[in-house]
Amino acid sequence: MPEPTWQKSSYCAQGNSCVHIATAPTGTIHLTESGDPAHSILGATPQAFAALIHVLKENPAHV
């Protein structure tokens, strides 16, 4: 299985708490956080990821 190509959030400032996303060949969206010492990866369907982005854009005070 090829390694994912991670893209850092454009809202990330310098530091260790950056969200990174990558897509798998299956279409699954992977999310990880650079400050996570366990290097956990969350998988989401494109629909679930789109819903997350929608909620974050509608509620910017919670970001």
mmCIF file of C-alpha atoms in Angstrom:
data_model
loop_
_atom_site.group_PDB
_atom_site.id
_atom_site.type_symbol
_atom_site.label_atom_id
_atom_site.label_comp_id
_atom_site.label_asym_id
_atom_site.label_seq_id
_atom_site.Cartn_x
_atom_site.Cartn_y
_atom_site.Cartn_z
ATOM 1 C CA MET A 1 0.000 0.000 0.000
ATOM 2 C CA PRO A 2 1.511 3.378 -0.979
ATOM 3 C CA GLU A 3 2.198 5.986 1.687
ATOM 4 C CA PRO A 4 -0.393 8.784 1.695
ATOM 5 C CA THR A 5 0.587 12.239 0.500
ATOM 6 C CA TRP A 6 -0.285 14.489 3.431
ATOM 7 C CA GLN A 7 -1.373 18.104 3.001
ATOM 8 C CA LYS A 8 -1.107 20.497 5.941
ATOM 9 C CA SER A 9 -4.040 22.776 6.721
ATOM 10 C CA SER A 10 -3.645 26.285 5.337
ATOM 11 C CA TYR A 11 -4.841 27.571 8.732
ATOM 12 C CA CYS A 12 -1.897 26.003 10.526
ATOM 13 C CA ALA A 13 0.602 28.391 12.042
ATOM 14 C CA GLN A 14 4.096 27.353 13.020
ATOM 15 C CA GLY A 15 4.079 24.713 15.729
ATOM 16 C CA ASN A 16 3.159 21.142 16.485
ATOM 17 C CA SER A 17 -0.626 21.286 16.331
ATOM 18 C CA CYS A 18 -1.398 21.097 12.633
ATOM 19 C CA VAL A 19 -4.121 19.072 10.954
ATOM 20 C CA HIS A 20 -3.030 17.074 7.925
ATOM 21 C CA ILE A 21 -5.278 15.344 5.382
ATOM 22 C CA ALA A 22 -4.679 12.745 2.685
ATOM 23 C CA THR A 23 -6.877 10.691 0.406
ATOM 24 C CA ALA A 24 -6.571 6.949 -0.036
ATOM 25 C CA PRO A 25 -7.010 5.199 -3.399
ATOM 26 C CA THR A 26 -10.348 3.941 -2.032
ATOM 27 C CA GLY A 27 -11.568 7.534 -1.618
ATOM 28 C CA THR A 28 -11.316 7.517 2.166
ATOM 29 C CA ILE A 29 -10.151 10.809 3.660
ATOM 30 C CA HIS A 30 -7.456 10.423 6.320
ATOM 31 C CA LEU A 31 -6.877 13.055 9.009
ATOM 32 C CA THR A 32 -4.038 13.296 11.496
ATOM 33 C CA GLU A 33 -2.650 15.915 13.864
ATOM 34 C CA SER A 34 1.078 16.603 13.895
ATOM 35 C CA GLY A 35 1.240 17.035 17.667
ATOM 36 C CA ASP A 36 -0.162 13.538 18.327
ATOM 37 C CA PRO A 37 2.670 11.377 19.701
ATOM 38 C CA ALA A 38 0.730 8.185 18.831
ATOM 39 C CA HIS A 39 0.400 9.299 15.184
ATOM 40 C CA SER A 40 -3.288 8.339 15.165
ATOM 41 C CA ILE A 41 -5.093 8.512 11.835
ATOM 42 C CA LEU A 42 -8.828 9.060 11.530
ATOM 43 C CA GLY A 43 -10.588 7.814 8.407
ATOM 44 C CA ALA A 44 -13.753 9.368 7.018
ATOM 45 C CA THR A 45 -15.908 9.020 3.932
ATOM 46 C CA PRO A 46 -15.877 11.989 1.569
ATOM 47 C CA GLN A 47 -19.464 12.750 2.660
ATOM 48 C CA ALA A 48 -18.551 12.765 6.352
ATOM 49 C CA PHE A 49 -15.498 14.941 5.689
ATOM 50 C CA ALA A 50 -17.629 17.397 3.681
ATOM 51 C CA ALA A 51 -20.098 17.547 6.588
ATOM 52 C CA LEU A 52 -17.244 18.263 9.024
ATOM 53 C CA ILE A 53 -15.932 21.091 6.836
ATOM 54 C CA HIS A 54 -19.453 22.508 6.517
ATOM 55 C CA VAL A 55 -19.948 22.543 10.309
ATOM 56 C CA LEU A 56 -16.527 24.148 10.849
ATOM 57 C CA LYS A 57 -17.249 26.869 8.298
ATOM 58 C CA GLU A 58 -20.676 27.556 9.827
ATOM 59 C CA ASN A 59 -19.245 27.741 13.363
ATOM 60 C CA PRO A 60 -15.800 29.366 13.080
ATOM 61 C CA ALA A 61 -15.773 30.265 16.792
ATOM 62 C CA HIS A 62 -15.411 26.535 17.579
ATOM 63 C CA VAL A 63 -12.288 26.066 15.472
#
